[in-house]
Coordinates of C-alpha atoms and ligand atoms in Angstrom, one line a residue:
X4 CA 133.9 89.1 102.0
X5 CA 134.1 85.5 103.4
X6 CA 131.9 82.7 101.7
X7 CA 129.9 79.7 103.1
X8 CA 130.5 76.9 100.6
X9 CA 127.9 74.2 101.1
X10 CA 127.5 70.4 100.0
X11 CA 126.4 69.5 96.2
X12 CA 123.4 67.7 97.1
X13 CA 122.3 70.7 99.4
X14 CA 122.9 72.8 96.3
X15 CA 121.0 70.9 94.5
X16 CA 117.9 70.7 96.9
X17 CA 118.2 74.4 96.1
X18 CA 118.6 74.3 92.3
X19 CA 115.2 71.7 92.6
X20 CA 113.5 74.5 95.0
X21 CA 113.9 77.3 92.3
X22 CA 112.8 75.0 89.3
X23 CA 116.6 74.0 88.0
X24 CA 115.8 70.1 87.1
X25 CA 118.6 67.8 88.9
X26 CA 118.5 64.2 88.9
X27 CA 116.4 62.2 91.3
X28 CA 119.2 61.4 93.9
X29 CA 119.2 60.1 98.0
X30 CA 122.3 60.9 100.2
X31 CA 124.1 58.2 102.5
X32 CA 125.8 58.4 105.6
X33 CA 127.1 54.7 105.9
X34 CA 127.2 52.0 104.0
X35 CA 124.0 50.8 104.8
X36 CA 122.3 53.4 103.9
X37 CA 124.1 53.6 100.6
X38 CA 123.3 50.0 99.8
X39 CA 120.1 50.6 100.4
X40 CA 119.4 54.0 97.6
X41 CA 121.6 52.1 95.9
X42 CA 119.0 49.3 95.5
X43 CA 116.6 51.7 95.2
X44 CA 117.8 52.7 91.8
X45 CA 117.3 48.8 90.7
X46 CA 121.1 48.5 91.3
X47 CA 122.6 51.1 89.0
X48 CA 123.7 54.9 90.0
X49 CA 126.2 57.3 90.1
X50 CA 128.3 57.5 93.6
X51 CA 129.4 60.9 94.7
X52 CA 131.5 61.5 97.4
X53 CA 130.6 64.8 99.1
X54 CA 132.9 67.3 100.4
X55 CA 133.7 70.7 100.0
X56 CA 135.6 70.3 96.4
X57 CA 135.5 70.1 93.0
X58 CA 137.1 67.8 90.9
X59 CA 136.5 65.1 92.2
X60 CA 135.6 62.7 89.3
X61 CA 139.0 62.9 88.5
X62 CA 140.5 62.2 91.9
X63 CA 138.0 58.9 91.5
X64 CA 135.3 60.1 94.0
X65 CA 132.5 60.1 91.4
X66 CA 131.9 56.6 89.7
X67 CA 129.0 54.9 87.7
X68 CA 128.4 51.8 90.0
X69 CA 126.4 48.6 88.1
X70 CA 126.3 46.0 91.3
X71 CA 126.4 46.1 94.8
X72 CA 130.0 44.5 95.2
X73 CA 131.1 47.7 93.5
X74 CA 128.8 49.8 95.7
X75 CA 130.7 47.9 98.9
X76 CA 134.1 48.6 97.7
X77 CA 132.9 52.9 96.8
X78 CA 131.4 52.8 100.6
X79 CA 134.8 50.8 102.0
X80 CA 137.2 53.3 100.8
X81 CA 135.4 56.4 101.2
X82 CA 133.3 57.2 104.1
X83 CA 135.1 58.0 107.3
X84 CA 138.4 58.9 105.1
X85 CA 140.3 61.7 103.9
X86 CA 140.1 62.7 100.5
X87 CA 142.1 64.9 98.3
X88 CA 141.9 66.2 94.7
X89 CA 143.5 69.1 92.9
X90 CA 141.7 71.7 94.2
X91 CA 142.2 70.5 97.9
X92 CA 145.8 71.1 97.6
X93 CA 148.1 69.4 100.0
X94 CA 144.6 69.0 102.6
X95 CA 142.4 66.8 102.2
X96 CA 138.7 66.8 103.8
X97 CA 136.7 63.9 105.5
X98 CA 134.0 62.0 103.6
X99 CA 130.5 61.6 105.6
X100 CA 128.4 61.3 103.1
X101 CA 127.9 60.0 99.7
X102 CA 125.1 60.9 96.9
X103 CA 123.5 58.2 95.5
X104 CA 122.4 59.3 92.0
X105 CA 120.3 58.6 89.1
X106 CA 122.6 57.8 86.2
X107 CA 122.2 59.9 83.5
X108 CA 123.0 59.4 79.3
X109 CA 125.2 62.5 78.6
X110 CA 124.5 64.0 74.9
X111 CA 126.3 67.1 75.9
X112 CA 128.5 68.6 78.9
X113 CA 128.5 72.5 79.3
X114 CA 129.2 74.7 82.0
X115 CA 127.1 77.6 83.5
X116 CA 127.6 80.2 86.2
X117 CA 126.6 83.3 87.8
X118 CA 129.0 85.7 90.2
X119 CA 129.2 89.2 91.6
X120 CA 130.9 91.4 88.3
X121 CA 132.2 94.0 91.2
X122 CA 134.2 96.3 88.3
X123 CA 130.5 96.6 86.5
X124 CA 128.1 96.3 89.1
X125 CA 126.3 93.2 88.4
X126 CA 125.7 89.6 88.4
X127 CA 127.4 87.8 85.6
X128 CA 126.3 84.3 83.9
X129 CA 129.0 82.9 82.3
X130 CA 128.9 79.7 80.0
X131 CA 130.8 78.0 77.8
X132 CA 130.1 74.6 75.6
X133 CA 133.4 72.8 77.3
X134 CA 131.7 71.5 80.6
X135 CA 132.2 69.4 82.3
X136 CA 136.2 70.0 82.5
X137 CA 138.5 72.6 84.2
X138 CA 137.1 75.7 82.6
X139 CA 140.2 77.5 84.2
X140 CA 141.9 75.8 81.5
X141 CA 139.6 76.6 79.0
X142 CA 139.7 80.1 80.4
X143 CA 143.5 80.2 79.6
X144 CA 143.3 78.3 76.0
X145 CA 140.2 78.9 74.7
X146 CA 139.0 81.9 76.1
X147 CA 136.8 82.2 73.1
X148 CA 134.7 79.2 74.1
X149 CA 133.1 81.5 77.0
X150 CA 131.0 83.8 77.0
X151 CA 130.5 86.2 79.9
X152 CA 127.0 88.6 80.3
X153 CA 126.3 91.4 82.4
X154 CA 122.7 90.8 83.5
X155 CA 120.9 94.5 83.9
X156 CA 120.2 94.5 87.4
X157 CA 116.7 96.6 86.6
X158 CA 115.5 93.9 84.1
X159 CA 117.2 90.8 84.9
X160 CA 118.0 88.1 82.3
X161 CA 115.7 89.1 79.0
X162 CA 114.7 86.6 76.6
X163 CA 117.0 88.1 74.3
X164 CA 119.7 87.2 76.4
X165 CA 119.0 84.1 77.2
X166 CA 118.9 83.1 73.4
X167 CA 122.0 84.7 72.6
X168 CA 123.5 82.1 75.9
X169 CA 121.1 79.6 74.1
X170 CA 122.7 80.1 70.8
X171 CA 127.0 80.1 72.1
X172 CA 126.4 77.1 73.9
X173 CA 124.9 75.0 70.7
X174 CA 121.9 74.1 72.0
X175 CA 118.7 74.2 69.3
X176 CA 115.7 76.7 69.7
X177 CA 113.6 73.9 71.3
X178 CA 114.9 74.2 74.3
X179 CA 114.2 77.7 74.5
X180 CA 111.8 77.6 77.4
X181 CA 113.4 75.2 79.5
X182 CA 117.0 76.9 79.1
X183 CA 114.7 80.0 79.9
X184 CA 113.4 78.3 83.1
X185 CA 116.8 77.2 84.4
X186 CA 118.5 80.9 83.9
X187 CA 115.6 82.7 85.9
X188 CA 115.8 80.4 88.3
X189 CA 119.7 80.7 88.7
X190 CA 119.0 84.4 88.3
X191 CA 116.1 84.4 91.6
X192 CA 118.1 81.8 93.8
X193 CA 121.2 84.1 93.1
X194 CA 119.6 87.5 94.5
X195 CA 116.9 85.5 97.0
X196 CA 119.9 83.5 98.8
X197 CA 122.6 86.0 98.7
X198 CA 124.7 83.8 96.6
X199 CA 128.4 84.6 95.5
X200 CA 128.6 82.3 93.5
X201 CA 126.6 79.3 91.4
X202 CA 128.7 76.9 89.4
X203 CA 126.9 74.0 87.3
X204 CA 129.6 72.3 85.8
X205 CA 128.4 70.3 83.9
X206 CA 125.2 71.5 83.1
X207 CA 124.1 68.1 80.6
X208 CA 122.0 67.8 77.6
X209 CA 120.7 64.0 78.3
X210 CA 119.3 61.7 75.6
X211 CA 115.7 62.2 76.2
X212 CA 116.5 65.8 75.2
X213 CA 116.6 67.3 78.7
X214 CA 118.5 69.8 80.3
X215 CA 119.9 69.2 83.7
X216 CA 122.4 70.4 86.4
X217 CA 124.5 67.4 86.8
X218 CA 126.7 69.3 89.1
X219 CA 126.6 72.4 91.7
X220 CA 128.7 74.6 93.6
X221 CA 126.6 77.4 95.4
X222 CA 128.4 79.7 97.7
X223 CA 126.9 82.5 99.7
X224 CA 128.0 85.7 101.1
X225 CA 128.5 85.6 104.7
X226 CA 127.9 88.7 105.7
X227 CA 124.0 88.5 104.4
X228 CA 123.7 85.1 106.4
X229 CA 121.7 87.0 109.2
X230 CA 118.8 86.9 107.1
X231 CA 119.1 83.8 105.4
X232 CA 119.0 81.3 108.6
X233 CA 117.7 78.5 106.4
X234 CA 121.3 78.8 104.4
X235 CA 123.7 79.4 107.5
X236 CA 122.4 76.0 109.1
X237 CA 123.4 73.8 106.0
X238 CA 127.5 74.4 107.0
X239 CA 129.1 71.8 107.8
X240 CA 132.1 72.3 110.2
X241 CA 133.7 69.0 109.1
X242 CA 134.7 70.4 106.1
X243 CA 136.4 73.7 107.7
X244 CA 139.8 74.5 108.9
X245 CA 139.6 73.9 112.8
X246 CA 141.5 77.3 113.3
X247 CA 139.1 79.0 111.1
X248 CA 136.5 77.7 112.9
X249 CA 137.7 79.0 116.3
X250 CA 139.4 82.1 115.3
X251 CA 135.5 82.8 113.6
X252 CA 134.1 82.2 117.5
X253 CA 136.0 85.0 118.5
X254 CA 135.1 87.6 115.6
X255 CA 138.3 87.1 114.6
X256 CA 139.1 86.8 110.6
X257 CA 141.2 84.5 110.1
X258 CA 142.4 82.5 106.9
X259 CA 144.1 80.0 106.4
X260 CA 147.1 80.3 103.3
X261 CA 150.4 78.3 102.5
X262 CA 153.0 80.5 102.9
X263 CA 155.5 80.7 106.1
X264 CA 154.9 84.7 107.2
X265 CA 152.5 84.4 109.9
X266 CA 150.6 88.0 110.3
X267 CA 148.5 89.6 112.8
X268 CA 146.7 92.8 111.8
X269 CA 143.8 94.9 112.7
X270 CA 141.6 96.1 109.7
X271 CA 141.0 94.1 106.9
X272 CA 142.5 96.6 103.9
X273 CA 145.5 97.0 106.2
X274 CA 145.9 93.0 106.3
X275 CA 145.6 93.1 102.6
X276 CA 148.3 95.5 102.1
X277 CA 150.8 93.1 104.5
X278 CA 150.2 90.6 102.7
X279 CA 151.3 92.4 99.3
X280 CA 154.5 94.0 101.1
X281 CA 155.3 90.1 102.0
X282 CA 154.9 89.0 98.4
X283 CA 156.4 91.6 97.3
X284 CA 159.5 90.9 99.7
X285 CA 159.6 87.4 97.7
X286 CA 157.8 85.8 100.8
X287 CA 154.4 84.4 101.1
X288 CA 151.7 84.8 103.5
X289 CA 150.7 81.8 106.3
X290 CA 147.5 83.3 106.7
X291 CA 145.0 86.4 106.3
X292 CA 144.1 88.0 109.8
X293 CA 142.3 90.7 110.7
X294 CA 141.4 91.0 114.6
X295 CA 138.7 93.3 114.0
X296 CA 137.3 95.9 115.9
X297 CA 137.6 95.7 119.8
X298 CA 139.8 93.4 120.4
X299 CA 141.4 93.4 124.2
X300 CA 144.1 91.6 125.5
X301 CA 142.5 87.9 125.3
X302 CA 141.5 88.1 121.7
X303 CA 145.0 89.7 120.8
X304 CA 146.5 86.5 122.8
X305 CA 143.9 84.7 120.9
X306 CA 144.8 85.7 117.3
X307 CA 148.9 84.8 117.8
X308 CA 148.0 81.5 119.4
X309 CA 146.1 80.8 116.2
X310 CA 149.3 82.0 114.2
X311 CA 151.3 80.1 116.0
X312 CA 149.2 76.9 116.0
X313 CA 150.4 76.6 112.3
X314 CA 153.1 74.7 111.9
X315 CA 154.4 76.3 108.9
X316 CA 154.6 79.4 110.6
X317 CA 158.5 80.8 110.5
X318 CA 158.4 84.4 111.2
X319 CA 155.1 86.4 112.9
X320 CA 154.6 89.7 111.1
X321 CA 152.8 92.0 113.3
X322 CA 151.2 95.4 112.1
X323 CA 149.2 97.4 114.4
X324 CA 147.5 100.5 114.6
X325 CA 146.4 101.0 118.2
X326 CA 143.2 102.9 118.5
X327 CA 140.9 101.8 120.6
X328 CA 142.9 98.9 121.4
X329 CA 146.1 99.9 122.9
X330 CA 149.4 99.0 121.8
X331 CA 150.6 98.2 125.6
X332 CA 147.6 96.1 125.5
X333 CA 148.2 94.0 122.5
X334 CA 151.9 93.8 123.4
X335 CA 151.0 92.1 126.6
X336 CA 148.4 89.9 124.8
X337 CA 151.0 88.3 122.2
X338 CA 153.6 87.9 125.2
X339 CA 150.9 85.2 126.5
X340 CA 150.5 83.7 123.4
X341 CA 154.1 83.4 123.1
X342 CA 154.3 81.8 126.7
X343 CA 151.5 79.2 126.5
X344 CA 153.1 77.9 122.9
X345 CA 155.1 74.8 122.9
X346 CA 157.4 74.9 119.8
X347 CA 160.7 77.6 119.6
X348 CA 159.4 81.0 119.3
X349 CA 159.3 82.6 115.8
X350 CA 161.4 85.7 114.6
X351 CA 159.0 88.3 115.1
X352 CA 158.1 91.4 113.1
X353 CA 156.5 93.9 114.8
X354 CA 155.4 97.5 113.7
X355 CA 152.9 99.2 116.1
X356 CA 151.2 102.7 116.1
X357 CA 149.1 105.1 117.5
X358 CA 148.4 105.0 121.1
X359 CA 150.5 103.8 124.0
X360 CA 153.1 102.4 121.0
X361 CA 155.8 103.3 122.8
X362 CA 154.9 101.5 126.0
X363 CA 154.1 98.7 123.9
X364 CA 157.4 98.4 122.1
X365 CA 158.9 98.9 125.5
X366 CA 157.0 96.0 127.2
X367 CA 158.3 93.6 123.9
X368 CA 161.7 94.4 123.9
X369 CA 162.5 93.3 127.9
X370 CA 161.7 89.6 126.7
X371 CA 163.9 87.5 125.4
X372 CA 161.9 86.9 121.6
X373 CA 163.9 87.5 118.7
X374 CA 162.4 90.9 117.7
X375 CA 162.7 93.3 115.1
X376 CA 161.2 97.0 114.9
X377 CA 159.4 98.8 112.1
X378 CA 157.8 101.9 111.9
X379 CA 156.3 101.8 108.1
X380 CA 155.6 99.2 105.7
X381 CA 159.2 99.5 103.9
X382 CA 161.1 99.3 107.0
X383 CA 159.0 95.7 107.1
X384 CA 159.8 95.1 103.1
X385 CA 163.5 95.4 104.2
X386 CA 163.4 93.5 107.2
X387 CA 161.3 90.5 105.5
X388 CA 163.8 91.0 102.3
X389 CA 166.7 89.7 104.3
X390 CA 164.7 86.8 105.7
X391 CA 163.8 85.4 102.0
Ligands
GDP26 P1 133.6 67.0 90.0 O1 134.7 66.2 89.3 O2 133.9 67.2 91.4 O3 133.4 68.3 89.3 O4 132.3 66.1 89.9 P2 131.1 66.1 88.8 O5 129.8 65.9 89.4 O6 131.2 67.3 87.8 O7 131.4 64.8 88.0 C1 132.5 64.6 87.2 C2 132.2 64.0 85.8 O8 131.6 62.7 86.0 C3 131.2 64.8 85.0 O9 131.8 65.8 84.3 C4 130.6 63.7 84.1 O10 131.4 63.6 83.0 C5 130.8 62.4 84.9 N1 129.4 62.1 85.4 C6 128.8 62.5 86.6 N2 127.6 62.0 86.7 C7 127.4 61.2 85.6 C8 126.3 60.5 85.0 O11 125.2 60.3 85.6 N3 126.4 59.9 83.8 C9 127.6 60.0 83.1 N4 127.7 59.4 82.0 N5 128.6 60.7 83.6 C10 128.5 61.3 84.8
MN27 MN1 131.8 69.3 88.3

């Protein structure tokens, strides 16, 4: 299952939509703009820079701005750049826009989210009193500072529930009906949108005793984007990997990883296990891949020119099981890839079955790529072994 990740401030438009109260905020797209909301607010707001990432505040994209030099300087360095933070790794994504935001007096910081529980069939909220930082790390140190229900997919979230969620995260029994409010929204955004995932982190307790989502990550599951048009035309391409993007064009599933073991396989559980006999092998994965279902010789072209196009990319591990799609066929496919790419040729790892594999293997070894033969997964454990 791939996910659509959207923009905060479109998650947000959401939250608002399904009665989760968010801050009264304006987005920018220059500085002008910006200067403008920014006034708007009588010259005091949050800035948020808005990409596809999360911790941002501490990679300094989120700052409480009290004059308009300051607002100048936040536009300056941010919009048109590259930004990074920990959870963009060694990439970093372009800025375009930037949330202009009410500030808000923070009495409290807690997290809240609901995801797909696949093991028990349903959706999960999860929340823990320590918003508002890395909850992985609260995950790993204080694992008794969350608290994870299984919502009953007949009932939905009870009142019950929702005081026992109430009661973990601290909050008094006043706030009953607007905590109430704010989970059965979650709850009907998360089954109306076809959400994977919501993450409000923080969710605030503000001075004037309100609860708010001062934060949101909403991702949804791509596959039920056919009948949620309204959700598929708030991506944003900027924020993609280009290959992605094109490899996606061709019905090709492609993702992008870190490691140097380019592969190229047809079925997505088959892809997964490749990818474990190259960790297992003490390698790691360049990409997921998964040409799908009929694939000729131009998309099996296709898919090793996107392999290749990644720099990283020291061997090509190739694991076929021609059906359909004949094993000649894609042999002849990857030799155009390898002729149209400009940098030295990979050491390639090819295992190929089912029809016309033979011929296929044939038609690969009268070129002159550095090629070696496998016929099951351990022969490719062994051959990858000696490669580590
Ligand atoms: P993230 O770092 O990408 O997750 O961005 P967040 O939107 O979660 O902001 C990071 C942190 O900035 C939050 O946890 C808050 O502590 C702080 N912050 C954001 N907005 C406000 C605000 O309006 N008032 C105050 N006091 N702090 C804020
Ligand atoms: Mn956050």
């Amino acid at each position: 299952m791939c996910n659509l990740k959207i923009h905060e401030y479109q998650s947000k438009k959401l939250l608002n939509e399904f009665g989760v109260p968010v801050p009264k905020s304006t987005i920018a797209t220059d500085k002008v703009s910006l200067l403008e909301n920014f006034h708007d607010f009588q010259s005091k707001a949050v800035l948020k820079v808005q990409v596809h990432a999360g911790g941002r505040g501490k990679a300094g994209g989120v700052k409480l701005v009290d004059n308009s030099e300051d607002a100048v300087k936040f536009a300056d360095k941010f919009f048109g750049n590259l930004f990074q933070t920990f959870q963009t790794g060694d990439e970093s994504v372009v800025v375009n826009k930037i949330l202009v935001e009410e500030a808000s007096n923070i009495v409290s910081e807690m997290y809240l989210a609901l995801l797909v529980d696949g093991s028990n069939q349903s959706i999960n909220i999860i929340a823990s009193p320590e918003g508002g930082t890395d909850i992985e790390e609260v995950a790993s140190k204080n694992p008794e500072k969350i608290f994870s229900l299984p919502v009953n997919t007949i009932l939905g979230p009870t009142d019950f529930h929702i005081r026992e969620i109430l009661d973990f995260l601290n909050l008094d029994k006043t706030l009953f009906s607007q905590f109430n409010k704010i989970i059965r929204g979650l709850y009907k955004l998360y089954l109306d949108k076809d959400c994977s995932l919501i993450e409000i982190n923080p969710l605030i307790l503000n001075d004037k005793n309100e609860i708010i989502a001062l934060d949101a990550k909403i991702t949804f599951d791509e596959d039920a984007l056919f009948r949620n048009k309204d959700i598929s035309e708030l991506r944003d391409l900027s924020q993609e990997n280009e290959v992605e993007i094109k490899a996606a064009e061709l019905g090709i599933k492609y993702v992008q990883l870190k490691g140097s073991v380019g592969c190229i396989v047809n079925g997505a559980g088959l892809a997964m296990a490749t990818m474990d006999v190259i960790q297992s092998a003490g390698l790691n994965p360049a990409n997921f891949l998964d040409i799908g279902g009929g694939a000729d010789e131009d998309k099996v072209s296709k898919a090793m020119s996107a392999v290749l196009s990644d720099d990283n990319v020291k061997i090509v591990l190739v694991n076929l099981f021609g059906g359909i799609l004949r094993c000649d066929v894609a042999a002849r496919g990857f030799i155009l890839a390898l002729q149209d790419s400009n940098g030295t040729p990979p050491k390639l790892i090819i295992r190929m079955q089912g029809t016309n594999s033979e011929e296929g293997k044939r038609i690969l070894s009268n070129t002159k790529y550095n090629i070696s033969f496998a016929e099951n997964l351990d022969q490719i454990s062994q051959i990858l072994s000696k490669e580590e």
